[in-house]
Coordinates of C-alpha atoms in Angstrom, one line a residue:
M60 CA 54.0 113.9 97.5
S61 CA 56.8 116.5 97.2
E62 CA 57.2 118.5 94.1
Y63 CA 59.2 121.4 92.8
L64 CA 57.7 124.3 90.9
I65 CA 60.2 125.2 88.1
N66 CA 60.2 128.0 85.6
E67 CA 59.4 126.6 82.1
N68 CA 62.4 128.1 80.4
V69 CA 64.9 126.9 83.1
L70 CA 63.5 123.3 82.9
H71 CA 63.5 123.4 79.1
R72 CA 67.2 124.3 79.0
F73 CA 68.1 121.8 81.6
I74 CA 66.4 118.8 79.9
K75 CA 67.6 119.8 76.5
E76 CA 71.2 120.0 77.6
L77 CA 70.9 116.7 79.5
F78 CA 69.9 115.0 76.3
I79 CA 72.7 116.7 74.4
I80 CA 75.4 115.6 76.8
S81 CA 73.9 112.1 76.5
G82 CA 74.7 112.1 72.8
V83 CA 71.4 113.3 71.3
S84 CA 71.7 115.9 68.5
K85 CA 70.5 119.4 69.2
N86 CA 67.6 119.2 66.8
Q87 CA 66.3 116.0 68.2
A88 CA 66.9 117.1 71.8
K89 CA 64.8 120.2 71.2
I90 CA 61.8 118.3 70.0
I91 CA 62.1 115.6 72.7
T92 CA 62.3 118.4 75.3
E93 CA 59.3 120.3 73.9
N94 CA 57.2 117.1 74.1
L95 CA 58.2 116.3 77.7
I96 CA 57.6 119.9 78.8
L97 CA 54.2 119.9 77.3
A98 CA 53.3 116.7 79.1
D99 CA 54.3 118.3 82.4
K100 CA 52.6 121.6 81.7
R101 CA 49.3 119.8 80.9
G102 CA 49.5 117.7 84.1
I103 CA 50.5 114.5 82.3
N104 CA 53.4 113.9 84.6
S105 CA 53.6 110.2 83.8
H106 CA 54.9 111.2 80.3
G107 CA 56.9 114.2 81.2
T108 CA 60.2 114.6 83.0
S109 CA 59.8 111.3 84.8
R110 CA 60.2 109.4 81.5
I111 CA 63.8 110.5 81.2
L112 CA 64.8 108.3 84.0
S113 CA 62.4 105.4 83.3
H114 CA 62.7 105.2 79.6
Y115 CA 64.8 107.6 77.5
L116 CA 68.2 107.4 79.3
P117 CA 68.0 103.6 79.5
M118 CA 67.2 103.5 75.8
I119 CA 70.3 105.5 75.1
E120 CA 72.5 103.4 77.5
N121 CA 71.2 100.1 76.0
K122 CA 71.5 101.3 72.4
Q123 CA 67.8 100.8 71.7
V124 CA 67.8 104.1 69.9
S125 CA 70.2 105.2 67.2
L126 CA 71.7 108.6 68.0
D127 CA 73.3 109.1 64.6
S128 CA 70.2 108.4 62.5
K129 CA 67.6 110.7 60.9
P130 CA 64.2 109.8 59.6
S131 CA 63.9 109.4 55.8
R132 CA 60.8 109.6 53.6
K133 CA 60.4 106.2 51.9
R134 CA 57.5 106.8 49.6
V135 CA 55.3 109.8 48.7
S136 CA 52.0 110.3 46.9
P137 CA 50.3 113.7 46.5
Y138 CA 48.8 113.3 50.0
M139 CA 50.5 110.4 51.7
S140 CA 54.0 109.8 53.1
V141 CA 55.8 106.8 54.6
Y142 CA 58.7 107.5 56.8
N143 CA 61.5 105.2 57.9
G144 CA 62.4 106.4 61.4
N145 CA 65.8 104.6 61.1
N146 CA 65.5 103.9 64.8
C147 CA 66.0 107.5 65.8
F148 CA 64.0 109.0 68.6
G149 CA 60.3 108.7 67.8
H150 CA 59.7 112.3 68.8
Y151 CA 61.8 113.6 66.0
S152 CA 60.6 111.3 63.2
S153 CA 57.0 112.0 64.3
Y154 CA 57.5 115.7 64.3
K155 CA 58.9 115.6 60.8
A156 CA 56.0 113.4 59.6
M157 CA 53.3 115.7 61.2
K158 CA 54.9 118.9 59.9
D159 CA 54.9 117.2 56.4
C160 CA 51.2 116.4 56.8
I161 CA 50.4 120.0 57.8
R162 CA 52.4 121.4 54.8
I163 CA 50.5 119.2 52.4
S164 CA 47.1 119.7 54.0
K165 CA 47.5 123.5 53.6
K166 CA 47.6 122.9 49.9
I167 CA 45.2 120.0 49.2
G168 CA 43.1 119.7 52.4
F169 CA 44.2 116.3 53.7
S170 CA 47.3 114.3 54.4
L171 CA 48.4 111.0 56.0
A172 CA 51.8 109.9 57.1
T173 CA 53.0 106.6 58.7
V174 CA 56.3 106.0 60.5
F175 CA 57.9 102.6 60.9
N176 CA 61.2 101.5 62.5
S177 CA 60.7 104.2 65.1
T178 CA 60.7 104.4 68.9
N179 CA 58.5 105.8 71.6
F180 CA 57.2 109.3 70.7
G181 CA 56.1 110.8 74.0
I182 CA 52.6 112.2 74.3
A183 CA 50.4 111.9 71.2
S184 CA 48.8 115.2 71.7
Y185 CA 52.0 117.1 71.0
Y186 CA 51.6 116.2 67.3
S187 CA 47.9 116.7 67.1
L188 CA 48.2 120.1 68.6
L189 CA 50.7 121.1 66.0
A190 CA 47.9 120.7 63.4
S191 CA 45.4 122.7 65.5
E192 CA 47.9 125.5 65.9
N193 CA 47.6 125.7 62.1
G194 CA 43.8 125.7 62.1
M195 CA 43.5 122.0 61.2
I196 CA 42.3 118.8 62.8
G197 CA 45.2 116.5 63.9
I198 CA 45.1 112.8 64.6
S199 CA 48.0 110.9 66.1
L200 CA 48.3 107.2 66.8
T201 CA 51.1 105.0 68.1
N202 CA 51.7 101.4 69.2
G203 CA 54.7 100.0 71.1
Y204 CA 56.4 97.0 72.6
P205 CA 53.8 94.7 74.3
A206 CA 52.5 95.6 77.8
V207 CA 48.8 95.0 77.5
V208 CA 47.2 91.6 78.1
P209 CA 44.1 90.5 76.2
P210 CA 41.1 89.6 78.5
G211 CA 41.9 86.3 80.1
G212 CA 45.4 86.2 78.5
T213 CA 48.6 85.1 80.1
A214 CA 51.1 87.3 78.2
P215 CA 51.2 90.9 76.9
M216 CA 50.1 91.3 73.2
L217 CA 49.7 95.0 72.5
G218 CA 51.5 98.2 73.6
T219 CA 49.7 100.8 75.7
N220 CA 48.7 102.3 72.3
A221 CA 47.8 106.0 72.4
L222 CA 45.4 108.1 70.5
A223 CA 45.1 111.9 70.3
I224 CA 42.7 114.0 68.2
S225 CA 42.5 117.8 68.3
F226 CA 39.9 120.1 66.8
P227 CA 40.9 123.8 66.4
K228 CA 38.5 126.4 67.9
K229 CA 39.2 129.8 66.3
D230 CA 40.8 132.1 69.0
E231 CA 40.2 129.5 71.7
Y232 CA 41.9 126.4 73.1
P233 CA 41.3 123.3 70.9
I234 CA 39.1 120.4 71.8
L235 CA 41.5 117.6 72.6
F236 CA 41.2 113.9 73.1
D237 CA 44.3 112.2 74.4
F238 CA 44.4 108.8 76.1
S239 CA 46.0 105.4 76.0
L240 CA 44.0 102.3 74.9
S241 CA 44.8 100.5 78.1
S242 CA 43.6 100.7 81.8
T243 CA 46.8 102.6 82.7
S244 CA 50.2 103.4 81.3
L245 CA 53.7 102.3 82.1
G246 CA 54.6 105.9 82.9
K247 CA 51.8 106.2 85.5
L248 CA 53.0 102.9 87.1
Y249 CA 56.6 104.1 87.2
L250 CA 55.6 107.4 88.8
A251 CA 53.4 105.7 91.4
S252 CA 56.4 103.5 92.3
K253 CA 58.7 106.5 92.7
M254 CA 56.1 108.1 95.1
N255 CA 55.6 104.8 97.0
E256 CA 51.9 104.7 96.1
K257 CA 49.8 101.7 95.4
V258 CA 47.5 101.4 92.4
P259 CA 44.1 99.8 91.8
S260 CA 44.4 96.1 91.2
I261 CA 42.1 96.5 88.2
Y262 CA 45.2 97.8 86.3
C263 CA 46.8 94.4 86.4
A264 CA 46.0 91.5 84.2
S265 CA 43.8 89.0 86.0
S266 CA 46.1 86.1 85.2
L267 CA 49.0 87.7 87.1
L268 CA 46.7 88.6 90.0
K269 CA 45.6 85.0 90.2
E270 CA 49.2 83.7 89.9
L271 CA 50.3 86.0 92.8
G272 CA 47.2 85.3 95.0
L273 CA 46.0 88.9 94.7
L274 CA 42.6 88.4 93.0
N275 CA 40.8 89.8 96.0
S276 CA 43.2 92.7 96.5
V277 CA 41.8 96.2 96.0
Q278 CA 45.2 97.8 95.5
V279 CA 48.6 96.4 94.5
N280 CA 52.2 97.5 94.3
P281 CA 52.7 99.1 90.8
D282 CA 56.1 97.4 90.5
V283 CA 54.2 94.1 90.1
I284 CA 52.5 95.3 87.0
Y285 CA 55.4 97.5 85.7
T286 CA 58.1 94.8 85.9
N287 CA 56.0 92.1 84.4
R288 CA 54.4 94.4 81.7
M289 CA 51.0 92.9 82.5
I290 CA 48.5 95.8 82.1
S291 CA 44.8 95.1 81.6
S292 CA 42.8 96.4 78.6
I293 CA 40.8 99.5 78.8
G294 CA 37.4 98.7 80.3
A295 CA 38.9 96.2 82.8
G296 CA 36.6 95.3 85.7
N297 CA 33.8 94.0 83.5
V298 CA 34.5 91.2 81.1
F299 CA 32.3 92.6 78.3
S300 CA 33.7 96.2 78.7
E301 CA 37.2 94.9 78.8
Y302 CA 36.7 92.8 75.6
K303 CA 35.2 95.8 73.8
G304 CA 38.2 97.9 75.0
F305 CA 40.6 95.4 73.7
L306 CA 38.8 95.3 70.3
V307 CA 39.1 99.1 70.0
A308 CA 42.9 98.7 70.7
L309 CA 43.1 96.1 68.0
I310 CA 41.3 98.3 65.5
F311 CA 43.9 101.1 66.0
E312 CA 46.7 98.5 65.9
L313 CA 45.5 97.5 62.4
L314 CA 45.2 101.1 61.3
I315 CA 48.8 101.9 62.4
C316 CA 50.4 98.8 60.9
A317 CA 48.2 97.7 58.0
I318 CA 48.2 101.2 56.4
G319 CA 51.9 101.8 57.1
D320 CA 54.9 99.5 57.1
G321 CA 55.4 99.1 60.8
N322 CA 55.4 96.0 62.9
F323 CA 52.5 94.9 65.1
S324 CA 53.1 95.4 68.8
F325 CA 53.5 91.6 69.3
S326 CA 56.3 91.5 66.7
Q327 CA 58.3 94.5 68.1
K328 CA 61.4 94.5 70.2
K329 CA 61.7 96.6 73.3
G330 CA 61.8 100.3 72.5
E331 CA 60.3 99.9 69.0
A332 CA 57.1 101.7 67.9
S333 CA 55.1 102.6 64.8
H334 CA 53.0 105.7 64.3
L335 CA 50.2 107.1 62.1
F336 CA 49.3 110.8 61.5
I337 CA 46.3 112.3 59.8
V338 CA 45.7 116.0 59.2
I339 CA 42.4 117.5 57.8
N340 CA 42.1 121.1 56.7
P341 CA 38.5 122.3 57.5
E342 CA 39.0 125.2 55.0
N343 CA 38.7 122.6 52.2
L344 CA 35.4 121.4 53.7
N345 CA 32.9 123.9 55.2
G346 CA 35.6 126.3 56.5
I347 CA 37.0 127.1 59.9
D348 CA 34.2 129.4 60.8
R349 CA 31.6 126.7 60.3
L350 CA 33.7 124.2 62.2
K351 CA 33.8 126.7 65.1
E352 CA 30.0 127.0 65.0
K353 CA 29.6 123.2 65.2
L354 CA 32.2 123.0 68.0
D355 CA 30.5 125.8 70.0
I356 CA 27.2 123.7 69.8
F357 CA 29.1 120.7 71.1
T358 CA 30.9 122.5 74.0
D359 CA 27.8 124.4 75.0
Y360 CA 25.8 121.2 75.3
I361 CA 28.5 119.5 77.4
N362 CA 28.8 122.6 79.7
Q363 CA 25.1 122.7 80.2
Y364 CA 24.5 119.0 80.6
Q365 CA 22.9 118.1 84.0
V366 CA 24.5 115.3 86.0
S367 CA 23.1 113.6 89.2
N368 CA 23.7 115.3 92.5
G369 CA 27.2 114.5 93.8
E370 CA 28.6 113.6 90.4
D371 CA 31.4 115.5 88.6
Q372 CA 30.2 117.9 85.9
L373 CA 31.1 116.9 82.4
R374 CA 33.9 118.9 81.0
V375 CA 35.0 119.7 77.4
P376 CA 37.9 117.4 76.4
G377 CA 41.1 119.3 76.6
R378 CA 39.9 122.1 79.0
R379 CA 41.6 120.7 82.1
G380 CA 44.9 120.3 80.3
F381 CA 44.6 123.9 78.9
I382 CA 44.0 125.3 82.4
K383 CA 46.9 123.4 83.8
E384 CA 49.1 124.6 81.0
Q385 CA 48.2 128.3 81.7
E386 CA 48.9 127.8 85.4
S387 CA 52.3 126.2 84.6
K388 CA 53.2 129.2 82.5
T389 CA 52.3 131.5 85.4
Y390 CA 53.5 129.6 88.5
G391 CA 56.0 127.1 87.1
I392 CA 55.9 123.4 86.1
R393 CA 55.4 120.7 88.8
V394 CA 58.2 118.1 88.8
E395 CA 58.4 115.3 91.4
K396 CA 61.2 116.1 93.8
N397 CA 63.0 112.8 93.8
I398 CA 63.0 112.5 90.1
L399 CA 64.5 115.9 89.5
N400 CA 67.2 115.4 92.2
E401 CA 68.2 112.1 90.4
L402 CA 68.4 114.0 87.1
I403 CA 70.5 116.7 88.6
T404 CA 72.9 114.0 90.0
I405 CA 73.2 112.4 86.5
A406 CA 73.7 115.8 84.9
R407 CA 76.5 116.6 87.3
K408 CA 78.3 113.3 86.7
N409 CA 78.1 114.0 83.0
N410 CA 79.6 117.5 83.4
L411 CA 76.6 119.6 82.6
S412 CA 77.3 123.3 82.7
E413 CA 77.7 124.5 86.3
V414 CA 75.9 127.7 85.4
L415 CA 72.9 125.7 84.3
L416 CA 73.1 123.4 87.3
N417 CA 73.2 126.4 89.6
E418 CA 70.3 127.9 87.8
I419 CA 68.1 124.8 88.1
E420 CA 69.0 124.3 91.8
I421 CA 68.3 127.9 92.6
N422 CA 65.0 127.7 90.8
T423 CA 64.0 124.7 92.8
G424 CA 64.2 126.6 96.0
C425 CA 60.4 126.5 96.3
C426 CA 59.3 123.0 97.3
I427 CA 55.6 122.4 97.8
E428 CA 54.2 119.5 99.9
E429 CA 51.0 117.8 98.9
H430 CA 49.2 115.0 100.8

């Protein structure tokens, strides 16, 4: 695998300007870029720069997102808001909704916001971490156009619905849970395809494996799953675990759509998504200091927990991403070489500033090879 190490500020300017010359407003381009950069910094490359090629530029070209729209607040109670995303980029409508939740929670301790008529919003942790930066617990949920097949099913029913929950630790990195409610994500499949890598067959719905005569295969071409949008549920590999995983995904699907005004995944068109955000202010409960004490007990227990010989030590959720983020700030952000070269080609065709193009090309002079 060949990657570039790129300075964060250089990559940020490049991505932001790439979106702007593609017709995205400056405000929306800024939020989208921050989300993608955070994904790359934290080692979630499947949802970072690679998504520009696989998802966002095609959305713009196919008019699946409205570049002229802005989100609007449809209804407000003292602690709840409902936003109509008006089909603008989900990153921007979600940012507005989460910032609204943070503002309200500072005053009354709790807030909830839903967003409907939206699009993909990038990594869920971006929004949860906004809350933790303000000393609060942040919860972010999203669904999307179907790509996940129920156990034994023959067609996708749910999106690769994502969940992120962050708990602030005073003067330390937050505890962070961030994962999709499926065996893998479309972004990971796309990235594996770009790097000519195979993926575990367990990621694929059993009905498609059977149809293609691949039931006994250990690994498969990711394009098989990606093109057909036939991803298995979380827990795949055991019929009981897979069914439980699917039920968990159904629970969050209901929370997103029954509380808000969004469409269920199986009723959405390609590119569409709905979101739910919750912010809890610990100062209105037992206080941030007491929360830190409880979280210290939690993290100490995990760090001291003994596992069997040869097994990986348990780690505090969010620690690995935090370490990767610090490394990225020091050494640069890792971006897959072929993907960045394609983006540079697109940028040049769209007359991106030659100064910025020269800067990004000079900055990518260091290429690292990994095998």
